[in-house]
Structure formats: C-alpha cells, structure tokens
Coordinates of C-alpha atoms and ligand atoms in Angstrom, one line a residue:
M1 CA 71.4 111.3 118.6
F2 CA 73.6 114.0 117.4
R3 CA 72.2 113.8 113.9
T4 CA 69.5 111.9 112.2
K5 CA 70.8 112.5 108.7
T6 CA 74.1 113.4 107.1
C7 CA 74.7 116.6 105.0
G8 CA 74.8 114.5 101.8
E9 CA 71.7 112.4 101.8
L10 CA 68.5 114.4 101.7
R11 CA 66.6 114.4 98.5
I12 CA 63.2 115.7 97.2
G13 CA 61.5 112.6 98.6
D14 CA 62.4 113.7 102.2
T15 CA 60.4 116.9 101.9
G16 CA 58.3 117.5 105.0
S17 CA 60.4 115.4 107.4
V18 CA 62.1 116.9 110.4
V19 CA 65.8 116.2 110.6
T20 CA 68.9 117.1 112.7
L21 CA 72.2 117.6 111.0
A22 CA 75.7 118.3 112.4
G23 CA 78.7 119.7 110.5
W24 CA 80.9 122.6 109.7
V25 CA 79.8 126.0 108.4
Q26 CA 81.2 126.2 104.9
R27 CA 79.7 129.5 104.1
S28 CA 76.9 131.8 105.2
R29 CA 75.2 134.7 103.4
K30 CA 72.5 137.1 104.4
M31 CA 69.9 138.1 101.7
G32 CA 67.2 140.4 102.9
G33 CA 65.5 138.9 105.9
M34 CA 66.9 135.4 105.2
T35 CA 70.2 133.8 106.2
F36 CA 71.6 130.9 104.2
V37 CA 74.1 128.6 105.7
D38 CA 75.9 125.8 103.8
L39 CA 76.5 123.0 106.2
R40 CA 79.2 120.5 105.4
D41 CA 80.2 117.1 106.6
R42 CA 82.1 114.2 105.1
Y43 CA 79.1 113.2 103.0
G44 CA 78.2 116.5 101.4
I45 CA 76.7 120.0 101.8
T46 CA 73.1 120.9 102.7
Q47 CA 71.7 124.4 102.6
I48 CA 70.0 125.6 105.8
V49 CA 67.7 128.6 105.8
F50 CA 66.9 131.0 108.7
D51 CA 63.9 133.3 108.2
N52 CA 64.0 136.5 110.2
D53 CA 60.2 136.9 110.0
T54 CA 59.6 133.4 111.5
D55 CA 62.2 133.5 114.3
S56 CA 64.3 136.6 114.6
E57 CA 66.3 135.3 117.6
L58 CA 67.3 132.1 115.7
C59 CA 68.2 134.2 112.6
E60 CA 70.3 136.4 114.8
A61 CA 72.2 133.3 116.1
A62 CA 72.8 132.2 112.6
N63 CA 74.2 135.5 111.6
K64 CA 76.9 135.1 114.2
L65 CA 78.2 131.8 112.8
G66 CA 81.7 132.0 111.5
R67 CA 83.3 129.9 108.9
E68 CA 84.1 126.4 110.1
Y69 CA 82.0 126.6 113.3
V70 CA 80.7 123.2 114.3
V71 CA 76.9 123.3 114.6
Q72 CA 73.9 121.1 115.1
I73 CA 70.8 122.2 113.3
T74 CA 67.2 120.9 113.4
G75 CA 64.6 121.8 110.9
K76 CA 62.1 120.7 108.3
V77 CA 63.1 119.6 104.8
A78 CA 61.6 121.8 102.1
E79 CA 61.7 121.9 98.3
R80 CA 64.0 124.7 97.1
T81 CA 62.6 127.4 94.8
S82 CA 65.9 127.9 93.0
K83 CA 67.4 124.5 92.7
N84 CA 71.2 123.8 92.5
P85 CA 71.8 121.1 90.0
N86 CA 75.5 120.9 90.9
L87 CA 74.7 119.6 94.4
P88 CA 73.2 116.1 95.1
T89 CA 71.2 117.8 97.8
G90 CA 70.4 120.8 95.6
D91 CA 66.7 120.2 95.3
I92 CA 66.0 120.8 99.0
E93 CA 66.9 123.0 101.9
I94 CA 66.3 122.8 105.7
L95 CA 64.0 125.4 107.3
A96 CA 65.8 125.7 110.6
T97 CA 63.9 125.6 113.9
A98 CA 66.9 125.1 116.3
I99 CA 70.6 125.6 116.2
K100 CA 73.3 124.7 118.7
V101 CA 77.0 125.8 118.3
L102 CA 79.0 122.7 119.2
N103 CA 82.3 124.5 118.8
R104 CA 83.7 127.8 117.5
S105 CA 86.5 128.1 115.0
D106 CA 89.3 130.5 114.3
V107 CA 89.1 132.0 110.8
P108 CA 90.8 129.2 108.7
P109 CA 94.0 130.3 106.9
F110 CA 92.6 129.4 103.6
T111 CA 89.2 128.7 102.1
I112 CA 88.0 125.2 102.5
E113 CA 86.7 124.8 99.0
D114 CA 87.7 122.8 96.0
N115 CA 89.1 126.0 94.5
T116 CA 91.0 127.1 97.6
D117 CA 93.1 130.2 97.8
G118 CA 95.7 128.3 99.9
G119 CA 99.1 127.6 98.5
D120 CA 100.9 124.2 98.8
D121 CA 102.9 125.1 101.9
L122 CA 100.0 126.5 103.8
R123 CA 97.8 123.6 103.0
M124 CA 100.6 121.2 104.2
K125 CA 101.0 123.0 107.4
Y126 CA 97.2 122.8 108.1
R127 CA 96.8 119.5 106.4
Y128 CA 93.9 118.6 108.7
L129 CA 92.0 121.5 107.2
D130 CA 93.0 120.7 103.7
L131 CA 91.6 117.2 104.3
R132 CA 88.2 118.8 104.9
R133 CA 88.1 119.8 101.2
S134 CA 86.0 117.3 99.3
C135 CA 88.5 116.9 96.4
V136 CA 91.2 115.8 98.8
R137 CA 88.9 113.7 100.9
K138 CA 87.7 111.9 97.7
N139 CA 91.3 110.7 97.0
L140 CA 91.5 109.1 100.5
E141 CA 88.1 107.5 100.0
L142 CA 89.3 106.0 96.7
R143 CA 92.5 104.8 98.4
H144 CA 90.4 103.1 101.1
R145 CA 88.1 101.4 98.5
M146 CA 91.1 100.2 96.5
A147 CA 92.9 98.8 99.5
F148 CA 89.8 97.0 100.5
E149 CA 89.2 95.6 97.0
I150 CA 92.9 94.5 96.6
R151 CA 92.6 92.6 99.9
R152 CA 89.4 90.9 98.7
Y153 CA 91.0 89.9 95.4
L154 CA 94.1 88.5 97.0
D155 CA 92.2 86.8 99.8
R156 CA 90.0 85.1 97.1
H157 CA 93.2 83.8 95.5
G158 CA 94.5 82.3 98.7
F159 CA 96.9 85.1 99.7
I160 CA 97.3 85.8 103.4
E161 CA 98.4 89.1 104.8
V162 CA 101.3 88.8 107.2
E163 CA 102.9 91.8 109.0
T164 CA 106.7 91.9 108.9
P165 CA 108.8 94.0 111.3
V166 CA 109.7 97.6 110.8
L167 CA 112.9 97.6 112.9
I168 CA 115.1 95.5 110.8
K169 CA 118.5 95.2 109.0
S170 CA 119.2 96.7 105.6
T171 CA 117.3 95.4 102.7
P172 CA 119.0 96.2 99.4
E173 CA 116.6 98.0 97.1
G174 CA 119.2 100.5 95.9
A175 CA 118.4 103.4 98.2
R176 CA 119.9 104.7 101.4
D177 CA 118.4 103.3 104.6
F178 CA 116.7 105.3 107.3
V179 CA 118.3 104.1 110.6
V180 CA 117.1 104.0 114.1
P181 CA 119.5 103.8 117.0
S182 CA 119.1 101.2 119.6
R183 CA 119.1 102.3 123.2
M184 CA 119.5 98.8 124.5
N185 CA 122.3 98.1 122.2
P186 CA 124.3 101.3 122.2
G187 CA 126.3 101.9 119.0
E188 CA 124.0 99.6 117.0
F189 CA 121.2 100.6 114.7
Y190 CA 118.2 99.1 113.0
A191 CA 117.4 100.0 109.5
L192 CA 113.8 100.7 108.4
P193 CA 112.7 98.4 105.6
Q194 CA 113.2 99.7 102.1
S195 CA 110.8 96.7 101.4
P196 CA 109.9 93.5 103.2
Q197 CA 111.9 91.6 100.6
T198 CA 113.9 89.3 102.7
F199 CA 111.0 88.6 105.1
K200 CA 108.6 87.6 102.3
Q201 CA 111.2 85.2 101.0
L202 CA 111.6 83.7 104.4
L203 CA 107.8 83.3 104.6
M204 CA 108.1 81.2 101.5
V205 CA 110.7 79.1 103.1
S206 CA 108.2 78.8 106.0
G207 CA 105.7 77.3 103.5
F208 CA 103.2 80.2 103.5
D209 CA 103.0 79.8 99.7
R210 CA 101.0 83.0 99.0
Y211 CA 101.8 86.1 101.0
F212 CA 100.8 89.8 100.6
Q213 CA 101.0 92.9 102.7
I214 CA 99.9 96.5 102.2
V215 CA 102.9 97.9 103.9
K216 CA 104.9 101.0 104.6
C217 CA 108.4 101.1 103.1
F218 CA 111.1 103.7 103.8
R219 CA 113.8 104.9 101.4
D220 CA 116.1 107.9 102.1
E221 CA 116.4 109.3 98.6
D222 CA 116.5 112.7 97.2
L223 CA 112.8 113.5 96.6
R224 CA 111.3 114.2 93.3
A225 CA 107.7 115.2 92.8
D226 CA 106.6 111.6 92.7
R227 CA 108.6 110.3 95.6
Q228 CA 108.0 110.2 99.4
P229 CA 110.5 108.9 102.0
E230 CA 107.8 106.7 103.3
F231 CA 105.4 105.1 100.9
T232 CA 103.1 102.1 100.7
Q233 CA 103.6 98.9 98.7
I234 CA 101.3 96.1 97.9
D235 CA 103.9 93.5 98.5
C236 CA 103.3 90.0 97.2
E237 CA 105.2 86.7 97.0
M238 CA 104.2 83.2 95.7
S239 CA 105.8 79.8 95.9
F240 CA 106.0 77.1 93.2
V241 CA 105.5 79.6 90.4
E242 CA 107.3 80.7 87.2
Q243 CA 107.3 84.2 85.8
E244 CA 104.2 83.4 83.7
D245 CA 102.2 82.5 86.8
V246 CA 103.1 85.7 88.6
L247 CA 102.4 87.9 85.6
N248 CA 98.9 86.3 85.2
M249 CA 98.0 86.6 88.8
F250 CA 98.8 90.3 89.1
E251 CA 97.6 91.3 85.7
G252 CA 94.4 89.9 87.0
L253 CA 94.6 92.1 90.1
V254 CA 95.3 95.3 88.0
K255 CA 92.5 94.5 85.6
H256 CA 90.1 93.8 88.5
I257 CA 90.9 97.2 90.1
F258 CA 90.5 99.1 86.8
K259 CA 87.1 97.4 86.4
Y260 CA 86.1 98.1 89.9
V261 CA 87.2 101.8 90.1
K262 CA 86.9 102.9 86.5
D263 CA 84.6 100.3 84.9
I264 CA 87.2 99.7 82.3
D265 CA 87.4 96.2 80.8
F266 CA 90.8 95.2 79.5
T267 CA 89.8 92.2 77.5
E268 CA 93.1 91.6 75.9
P269 CA 96.3 90.4 77.7
F270 CA 98.6 93.3 78.5
P271 CA 101.3 93.6 75.9
R272 CA 104.8 92.5 76.9
M273 CA 107.9 94.3 75.8
T274 CA 111.5 93.3 76.4
W275 CA 113.7 95.8 78.3
A276 CA 115.9 95.9 75.2
D277 CA 113.0 96.9 72.9
A278 CA 111.7 99.4 75.4
M279 CA 115.1 101.1 75.4
R280 CA 115.4 100.9 71.6
L281 CA 111.9 102.2 70.8
Y282 CA 111.3 104.6 73.7
G283 CA 114.6 105.1 75.5
S284 CA 112.9 104.3 78.7
D285 CA 112.2 101.2 80.8
K286 CA 108.8 102.6 81.5
P287 CA 107.5 103.8 78.2
D288 CA 104.3 105.8 77.9
T289 CA 102.5 103.7 75.3
R290 CA 99.4 105.9 75.2
F291 CA 100.9 107.3 72.0
G292 CA 103.2 106.2 69.2
M293 CA 106.2 108.3 68.1
Q294 CA 108.6 105.3 68.5
F295 CA 112.2 106.0 67.9
V296 CA 113.8 105.4 64.5
E297 CA 117.5 104.7 64.2
I298 CA 119.1 106.4 61.2
K299 CA 122.8 106.4 62.0
D300 CA 123.6 104.4 58.9
L301 CA 121.8 106.9 56.7
T302 CA 123.5 109.9 58.2
T303 CA 127.2 108.9 58.1
G304 CA 129.6 109.9 55.5
A305 CA 128.3 113.4 54.5
G306 CA 131.2 115.1 56.3
F307 CA 128.9 116.3 59.1
A308 CA 130.8 115.6 62.3
V309 CA 127.8 115.7 64.6
M310 CA 126.4 112.7 62.8
D311 CA 129.7 111.1 61.7
D312 CA 131.1 111.0 65.2
A313 CA 127.9 110.0 67.0
E314 CA 127.6 106.4 68.2
Y315 CA 123.8 106.7 67.8
V316 CA 121.4 108.9 65.8
G317 CA 117.8 108.6 66.6
A318 CA 114.6 110.3 65.5
I319 CA 111.0 110.7 66.3
V320 CA 108.3 111.9 64.0
A321 CA 105.8 114.5 65.3
P322 CA 102.7 114.1 63.3
G323 CA 101.3 117.2 61.7
C324 CA 104.0 119.5 63.0
A325 CA 105.7 120.5 59.8
G326 CA 104.1 123.9 60.2
Y327 CA 106.2 124.5 63.4
T328 CA 107.7 128.0 63.2
R329 CA 111.4 128.9 63.7
K330 CA 110.4 130.0 67.2
Q331 CA 108.7 126.8 68.1
L332 CA 111.7 124.8 66.8
D333 CA 114.1 127.0 68.9
Q334 CA 111.9 126.4 71.9
L335 CA 112.3 122.6 71.4
T336 CA 116.0 123.0 71.0
D337 CA 116.1 125.0 74.3
Y338 CA 114.0 122.2 75.8
V339 CA 116.5 119.4 74.9
K340 CA 119.4 121.6 76.0
R341 CA 118.1 122.1 79.5
P342 CA 120.3 120.4 82.1
Q343 CA 117.5 117.9 83.0
V344 CA 117.6 116.7 79.4
G345 CA 121.2 117.4 78.6
A346 CA 121.4 117.3 74.8
K347 CA 123.9 119.4 72.9
G348 CA 121.4 120.3 70.2
M349 CA 118.6 119.1 68.0
M350 CA 118.2 118.6 64.3
W351 CA 114.9 118.6 62.3
V352 CA 113.5 117.7 58.9
K353 CA 110.1 118.9 57.8
L354 CA 108.1 117.0 55.2
E355 CA 105.8 119.8 53.9
Q356 CA 102.3 119.1 52.7
D357 CA 103.4 119.6 49.1
G358 CA 106.1 116.9 49.5
S359 CA 109.0 119.4 49.7
I360 CA 111.6 119.1 52.3
K361 CA 113.1 121.6 54.7
S362 CA 115.8 120.8 57.3
S363 CA 118.2 122.3 59.8
V364 CA 120.9 120.1 58.2
G365 CA 120.0 120.8 54.6
K366 CA 123.5 122.1 53.9
F367 CA 125.0 118.7 54.6
Y368 CA 122.3 116.4 53.0
S369 CA 120.5 116.4 49.7
D370 CA 116.7 116.0 49.7
D371 CA 117.2 112.5 48.4
I372 CA 119.2 111.5 51.4
L373 CA 116.8 113.3 53.8
R374 CA 113.9 111.5 52.1
T375 CA 115.5 108.1 53.1
W376 CA 115.4 109.2 56.7
L377 CA 111.7 110.2 56.4
D378 CA 110.9 107.0 54.5
R379 CA 112.5 104.8 57.2
A380 CA 110.4 106.6 59.8
G381 CA 107.2 106.3 57.7
A382 CA 106.7 110.1 57.8
N383 CA 103.7 111.6 56.1
P384 CA 103.4 115.0 54.4
G385 CA 102.9 117.5 57.1
D386 CA 105.1 115.7 59.6
L387 CA 108.2 116.9 61.5
M388 CA 111.2 114.7 62.2
L389 CA 113.2 115.6 65.3
I390 CA 116.7 114.1 65.5
L391 CA 119.3 113.7 68.3
A392 CA 122.8 112.3 68.0
G393 CA 125.3 111.1 70.6
P394 CA 126.3 108.2 72.8
T395 CA 123.6 105.5 72.5
M396 CA 122.1 105.2 76.0
K397 CA 122.4 108.9 76.9
T398 CA 120.9 110.0 73.6
R399 CA 118.0 107.5 73.9
K400 CA 117.2 109.0 77.3
Q401 CA 117.2 112.5 75.9
L402 CA 115.0 111.4 73.0
N403 CA 112.7 109.9 75.5
E404 CA 112.3 113.2 77.2
L405 CA 111.7 114.9 73.9
R406 CA 109.1 112.3 73.0
L407 CA 107.2 112.8 76.2
H408 CA 107.4 116.6 75.9
M409 CA 106.0 116.4 72.3
G410 CA 103.3 113.9 73.5
S411 CA 102.2 116.4 76.1
E412 CA 102.4 119.4 73.7
L413 CA 100.2 117.5 71.2
G414 CA 97.7 116.4 73.9
L415 CA 98.5 112.7 73.4
R416 CA 98.8 111.9 77.1
D417 CA 95.2 111.9 78.2
P418 CA 95.0 111.0 81.9
Q419 CA 91.7 109.3 81.3
K420 CA 93.2 106.9 78.8
F421 CA 95.1 103.9 80.3
S422 CA 97.8 101.9 78.6
C423 CA 99.3 99.0 80.6
L424 CA 102.2 96.8 79.7
W425 CA 104.7 94.4 81.1
V426 CA 108.4 95.2 80.6
V427 CA 110.3 91.9 80.8
D428 CA 113.8 90.6 80.5
F429 CA 115.6 93.3 82.4
P430 CA 119.4 93.0 82.6
L431 CA 120.5 91.3 85.8
F432 CA 123.3 93.8 86.4
E433 CA 124.0 97.4 85.9
W434 CA 127.5 98.6 85.5
D435 CA 128.5 101.7 87.5
D436 CA 131.4 103.7 86.0
E437 CA 132.1 105.6 89.1
T438 CA 132.7 102.7 91.4
Q439 CA 133.8 100.3 88.6
R440 CA 131.5 97.5 89.7
Y441 CA 128.2 95.8 88.9
Y442 CA 125.1 96.5 90.9
A443 CA 121.9 94.4 90.8
M444 CA 119.4 96.1 88.5
H445 CA 116.5 94.9 90.7
H446 CA 118.0 93.4 93.9
P447 CA 120.5 90.7 94.6
F448 CA 117.9 88.0 95.1
T449 CA 116.7 88.1 91.5
A450 CA 117.2 85.0 89.5
P451 CA 119.1 85.1 86.2
N452 CA 117.2 84.0 83.1
P453 CA 118.0 80.2 83.0
D454 CA 119.1 80.5 79.4
D455 CA 121.8 83.0 80.4
V456 CA 123.3 81.4 83.5
H457 CA 126.2 80.1 81.5
M458 CA 127.2 83.7 80.8
L459 CA 127.4 84.8 84.4
D460 CA 131.2 84.9 84.4
S461 CA 132.0 85.3 80.7
D462 CA 129.5 88.0 79.7
T463 CA 128.1 89.3 83.0
G464 CA 126.6 92.5 81.8
A465 CA 124.6 90.7 79.1
V466 CA 122.8 88.3 81.5
R467 CA 119.1 88.8 81.6
A468 CA 117.1 88.6 84.8
T469 CA 113.8 86.9 85.4
A470 CA 112.5 90.3 86.3
Y471 CA 109.5 92.3 85.2
D472 CA 107.8 95.7 85.7
M473 CA 104.2 96.7 85.2
V474 CA 104.1 100.0 83.4
V475 CA 101.0 102.2 83.2
N476 CA 101.0 105.5 81.2
G477 CA 104.8 105.8 81.6
N478 CA 104.8 105.1 85.3
E479 CA 106.3 102.1 86.9
L480 CA 103.3 100.7 88.8
G481 CA 105.2 97.7 90.2
G482 CA 107.9 95.3 89.6
G483 CA 109.4 92.0 90.8
S484 CA 111.2 88.9 89.9
I485 CA 111.6 85.2 90.2
R486 CA 114.1 84.7 93.1
I487 CA 117.2 82.6 93.5
H488 CA 116.3 79.7 95.8
D489 CA 119.5 77.9 95.5
S490 CA 122.1 78.9 98.1
E491 CA 125.0 78.2 95.8
L492 CA 123.7 80.5 93.1
Q493 CA 122.9 83.1 95.7
D494 CA 126.5 82.9 96.9
K495 CA 127.7 83.4 93.3
M496 CA 125.4 86.4 92.9
F497 CA 126.8 88.1 96.0
H498 CA 130.3 87.4 94.7
L499 CA 129.5 88.9 91.3
L500 CA 128.2 92.0 93.1
G501 CA 131.5 92.4 94.8
L502 CA 130.4 91.2 98.2
S503 CA 133.0 89.2 100.0
E504 CA 131.9 86.0 101.8
D505 CA 132.2 87.7 105.1
E506 CA 130.1 90.7 104.0
A507 CA 127.5 88.5 102.5
R508 CA 127.2 86.5 105.7
Y509 CA 127.1 89.6 107.8
K510 CA 124.3 91.2 105.8
F511 CA 122.3 88.2 104.7
G512 CA 123.5 85.2 106.6
F513 CA 120.0 84.5 107.9
L514 CA 118.7 84.2 104.4
M515 CA 121.6 82.1 103.2
D516 CA 121.1 79.8 106.2
A517 CA 117.3 79.6 105.5
F518 CA 118.0 78.6 101.9
K519 CA 119.7 75.5 103.2
F520 CA 116.5 74.2 104.7
G521 CA 114.5 73.5 101.6
A522 CA 113.6 76.9 100.0
P523 CA 110.8 76.4 97.4
P524 CA 111.0 78.0 94.0
H525 CA 109.4 81.4 94.5
G526 CA 108.8 84.9 93.1
G527 CA 106.7 87.9 93.5
L528 CA 106.4 91.6 93.0
A529 CA 105.4 94.8 94.7
F530 CA 103.1 97.5 93.4
G531 CA 103.5 101.1 94.5
F532 CA 100.1 101.6 96.1
D533 CA 100.3 105.4 96.3
R534 CA 101.1 105.6 92.6
F535 CA 98.3 103.1 91.8
V536 CA 95.7 105.3 93.5
S537 CA 97.1 108.5 92.0
I538 CA 96.9 107.1 88.5
L539 CA 93.3 106.0 88.9
A540 CA 92.5 109.4 90.5
G541 CA 94.1 111.1 87.4
L542 CA 96.6 112.9 89.6
D543 CA 100.3 113.7 88.9
S544 CA 101.6 113.5 92.4
I545 CA 101.3 110.7 95.0
R546 CA 101.3 113.4 97.6
D547 CA 97.6 114.0 96.9
V548 CA 96.6 110.5 97.9
I549 CA 98.6 110.4 101.1
A550 CA 96.8 111.7 104.2
F551 CA 99.9 113.3 105.8
P552 CA 102.6 113.6 103.2
K553 CA 106.1 115.1 103.4
N554 CA 107.4 118.0 101.3
N555 CA 110.2 117.9 98.9
S556 CA 112.8 118.2 101.6
G557 CA 111.4 115.2 103.4
R558 CA 109.8 117.4 106.0
D559 CA 106.4 117.1 107.6
M560 CA 105.3 120.7 107.7
M561 CA 102.4 120.1 110.1
I562 CA 104.1 118.4 113.0
D563 CA 107.5 119.9 112.1
A564 CA 109.5 116.8 111.7
P565 CA 112.4 115.9 111.6
S566 CA 113.4 117.8 114.7
E567 CA 116.2 117.9 117.2
I568 CA 115.9 115.6 120.2
D569 CA 116.8 116.2 123.9
Q570 CA 120.4 115.9 125.1
S571 CA 119.2 113.3 127.6
Q572 CA 117.8 111.2 124.7
L573 CA 121.1 111.5 122.9
D574 CA 123.0 110.6 126.1
E575 CA 120.9 107.5 126.5
L576 CA 121.6 106.5 123.0
K577 CA 125.3 107.3 123.4
I578 CA 125.2 109.6 120.4
D579 CA 127.2 112.7 119.9
I580 CA 126.1 115.3 117.4
I581 CA 129.0 116.8 115.5
K582 CA 128.0 120.4 115.1
D583 CA 128.8 122.0 111.7
A584 CA 132.4 123.4 111.8
E585 CA 131.2 126.8 110.8
Ligands
LIG1 N1 111.1 94.3 96.8 C1 110.9 94.7 95.5 C2 110.8 96.2 95.4 O1 110.5 96.8 96.4 C3 109.8 94.1 94.8 C4 109.9 92.7 94.6 O2 110.9 92.2 94.1 O3 109.0 91.9 95.0 O4 110.9 96.8 94.4

C-alpha cells in the first residue's frame, strides 16, 4: 500500500502508531537539528519531523526536498509539544523513519497556499496547481456534494436523468449559438445547445413525465464576471402540472439543498412578487431582498415647481438610505459620480436630508419649499437622520439606474451579507419584449412559453401587455433559475411564432420537429432550469461562478491553460470545406 493514512486524518488517539503517508511537500523548514515538512494531500496537512541526532542521513534527504515534491513517508505518530489549533491534525506530528521521493517538482510559479501570491492569469494558466489549494478544492467538493444531493432529491420525486445530444440545431434562449461544422455534410453546421429546451419538451411528448439532467449548455455571449460560455444547468421538466406544482417541487429542492449544505431551515414559503412589482419597487427582475430601500415614486409631488428636470421627467423615483443624513458634500458628490458612470448612465442625482433635529437640506432646495420636500419624505416614510436619493427620467431606464444606486448603497451600508439568504419567486413576466432597434417583439423567456390563460385574448390587440406563465427564482439579487409552463397546443405555438415575426417556412425550418411532435398528443407540461454554477457559488459565498468550475475560461472566452480557442490545420479546414477570410489589413 502506498499509504496507510491520509494527511488529514491523524489525531491524538493515533499516538504511537506507525503510519505511511503520501503527498506533496507544502513547505519545509530547518530549525536547529530538526527539519519540519508539511505534507499535503486532498484531505489535509500533516507535520513530519526529521531529527538530525536520530538519523542524519534521513534528515539530509529531507533537507533536499523542494516545494511540491511528491513523497512517501513512514514514521511514528507523536504528540506535538507546540500544538497548532488551526489544523485538524495539529495535535500530532510524524517522527519520520523512512522517506521516498516519488517525483520531483519544478518550483511552482506561485505559492500553493490559501493566501497565494499568484495573480488571476497565472493561476488560470496553471489551473491544475491552483486546484491543489484547499480553498479552491473545497468549492469543487461542495459542487460534487450538491450535485449528488440534487440527484437524490429528484430521484426520490420520480425524476429520471436523460442525456440529450450536444450536436443539435439552434435552441432559442436569446444568445448566439456556438456552431460546429459537419465534415460529412459540408457547408452544414450543428449548433451546441443553449439549453436542452426542445429535447426536454419532446421527452414529455414521449411520456417521460418527470425529467432532469445536470447538463452543459453553451451560449456565445459577451462575458461578464458572472458568465461563462459553457456552464451547467439543472434542467427539469414535468408533465400534467400547473405553475403551482412546478414552483412547489423546486422550492422544495432549493430548501432541501440549503438545509443540507448550510443547515438553514426555510420554514415559510418563499415570497412571490410579480414582475411588475419587482420593476416598480426595485427596478430589477432579480431584486436583492436582503435589505429594504424600496423605490418610492414622487413624480406627482415634484411637478409644477418650474424645475425642468422634474417637470419633463416621465418618472421620478427615490430611495431612502437610513441614517445617511450625515453624508458630506464629498460623499454625495461620489454618489453622483457613481450614477453618472456609463455603466449606470444617469444624468445626475438629487438628494434631500432629513436631519436629526427635523430640519431639511436638499440639493433642490431652491425649487422646493421645506413643506413640499416634507411631502416627499413623508411618502417614503423617512426618519430623522435619513437621506433621500432621487433620480428622474424615462421610466424603465431610470428604474434601472435607481436599482444600481440601491445596490451600491446596500453594499456601502453593509446590508448585503453573503451569509444571509433571501429567496423569492418573481412571477408573471411579460410574454414579449419589444426591441426598438429591430422594431419587433422577442420572447422574453423563449418562444415555447405559454401566455397567461387570462391574457390570451389580448395576444393580437395588446401584445406587449400579455403576461407569460413564466417564473424565476431569485436569491440575493441573482437569478438562480427560471422556467415556464409551455405551450402544448400546436395552433397556439404557430400563433406564437407568427407574433415573433417568424414566417411559416422559417418556423417549420427551425422547429418543424417540435410542431410535428405536438400533433401526436403533447401533454400539458412545464419546467425550469437552475444555473448550477451560480447555485454552488451562492452557497459557497463567492461572487464569481469561475471559482466553482474546475477549468473555467477567462473574460475573453479563452482557456488560458490549454490555450483554446486556437487555429486548426489547413487540412482540417479543407476537409470541412471552410475558407478563412483573413483580415483585410
Ligand atoms: N430552457 C430555459 C433556460 O435555459 C429554462 C426553461 O424554460 O426550463 O433558461
């Protein structure tokens, strides 16, 4: 046996036993006639001691060990004189009697410690070394445990995991497809799935009833910090259900995982908020409800004072930052700078302070009397010592800006504790989204989403106002997942394609297989998909999903370690009958 114990398991009760360990040299230090080596494996770190007086040859060998050498060590477990309370094995050490170098190592490009000196790029290039760090490894262990537990929950509820193909045809989730050329069908391409959406619906037609899959999806989008071109979904679908059944089933899953990982009991049902309310109160379809500071609309109270900014605005909205009346000029200027950043895009910000003594100060004091300003503060329920921040402009745009400001203030005031979890369902999304640029409607979720039955009669007359039977689960301001009840009637599906501007031919070309399938007895069905990477990162208290993916890509969609994407041989291009148009320059 290479090893009789791991580097993480020896305790005081093992004192006196002879053991063999194998692992990597994390660190070694010489102190007088003694050499101490920290030996690391997946399970932990154990201190090994070499005594020059007992065996000088062995000690000499230990002194030659470099960082990250792979070694096998035999010795006797002894109680440590100076214990290390930070290490589970900190009560003991191994008095080495034999050592074997199993492999040498170059000096690693960064220290393999939780507090590493390696920058992001370097760690991505040597991701296999980064993964040796316990803080990174722990994230993948959590990911594994969650995947396992999710499968158990779904299996217990009668779901079966079915794999769906990766070389497919476009699935419309609103992103660009990654495409793969077909050698056997020159000039033709597969698309990688943006989700298994059409397949899971076909499985419902096949009668599978309850499907799930922990599955890779691919979307060619510009990457933001929380996006990866390939990511993992917990994809689910159920037959003979209504929205309520789907929400209950998956609220159960989320609660189960929170209990399992964090020992948090959510005893109450998750709150539900309509999309319209989410936009009105938070300016976002994924509000962070860990803290209040809901929007207050004061357009009616601001109009008519001859102040054009307010008079001309379609919308005037405010938030109240509790206890911030003491903000200095400089702090207020910084907030104004914040909202003027291109990412937020506001033209300016106005403020009203309700001082502790009840007096009022405001950036718009020249236009409004204290009595008027007090009506704004009253509507918002402001208390002495509070600060009201106000934005004005077109409704949707200004709400989004106010959302950014609210989140910024929440962070400033420490109200976004990563260890606090606030979950909710956002429901009643609009079915369509109007795009000014192309002058047409797009599906807000995807084109298979069913309209709210109460709104079907408005499909032609008031298209933009039709609500969908669609829902998102939101946790701490992140969209954890989303789905919908689907259209299972081929006529309604045809109508939907038509409203989305797809001609009959186009619809047939893209989704003929689904339209045909729906002619053979499609059951009522619906489902959702959770972003698995995001789920893990939220529970791990991390900001980026990159930290919970073994081999992630950087912000340019590049794998720094294997150096992909990369050019391919001319012979491969020839086989695929593909010509590369070189840049004109
Ligand atoms: N396919 C959808 C998505 O990826 C989820 C669903 O509707 O089930 O967002």
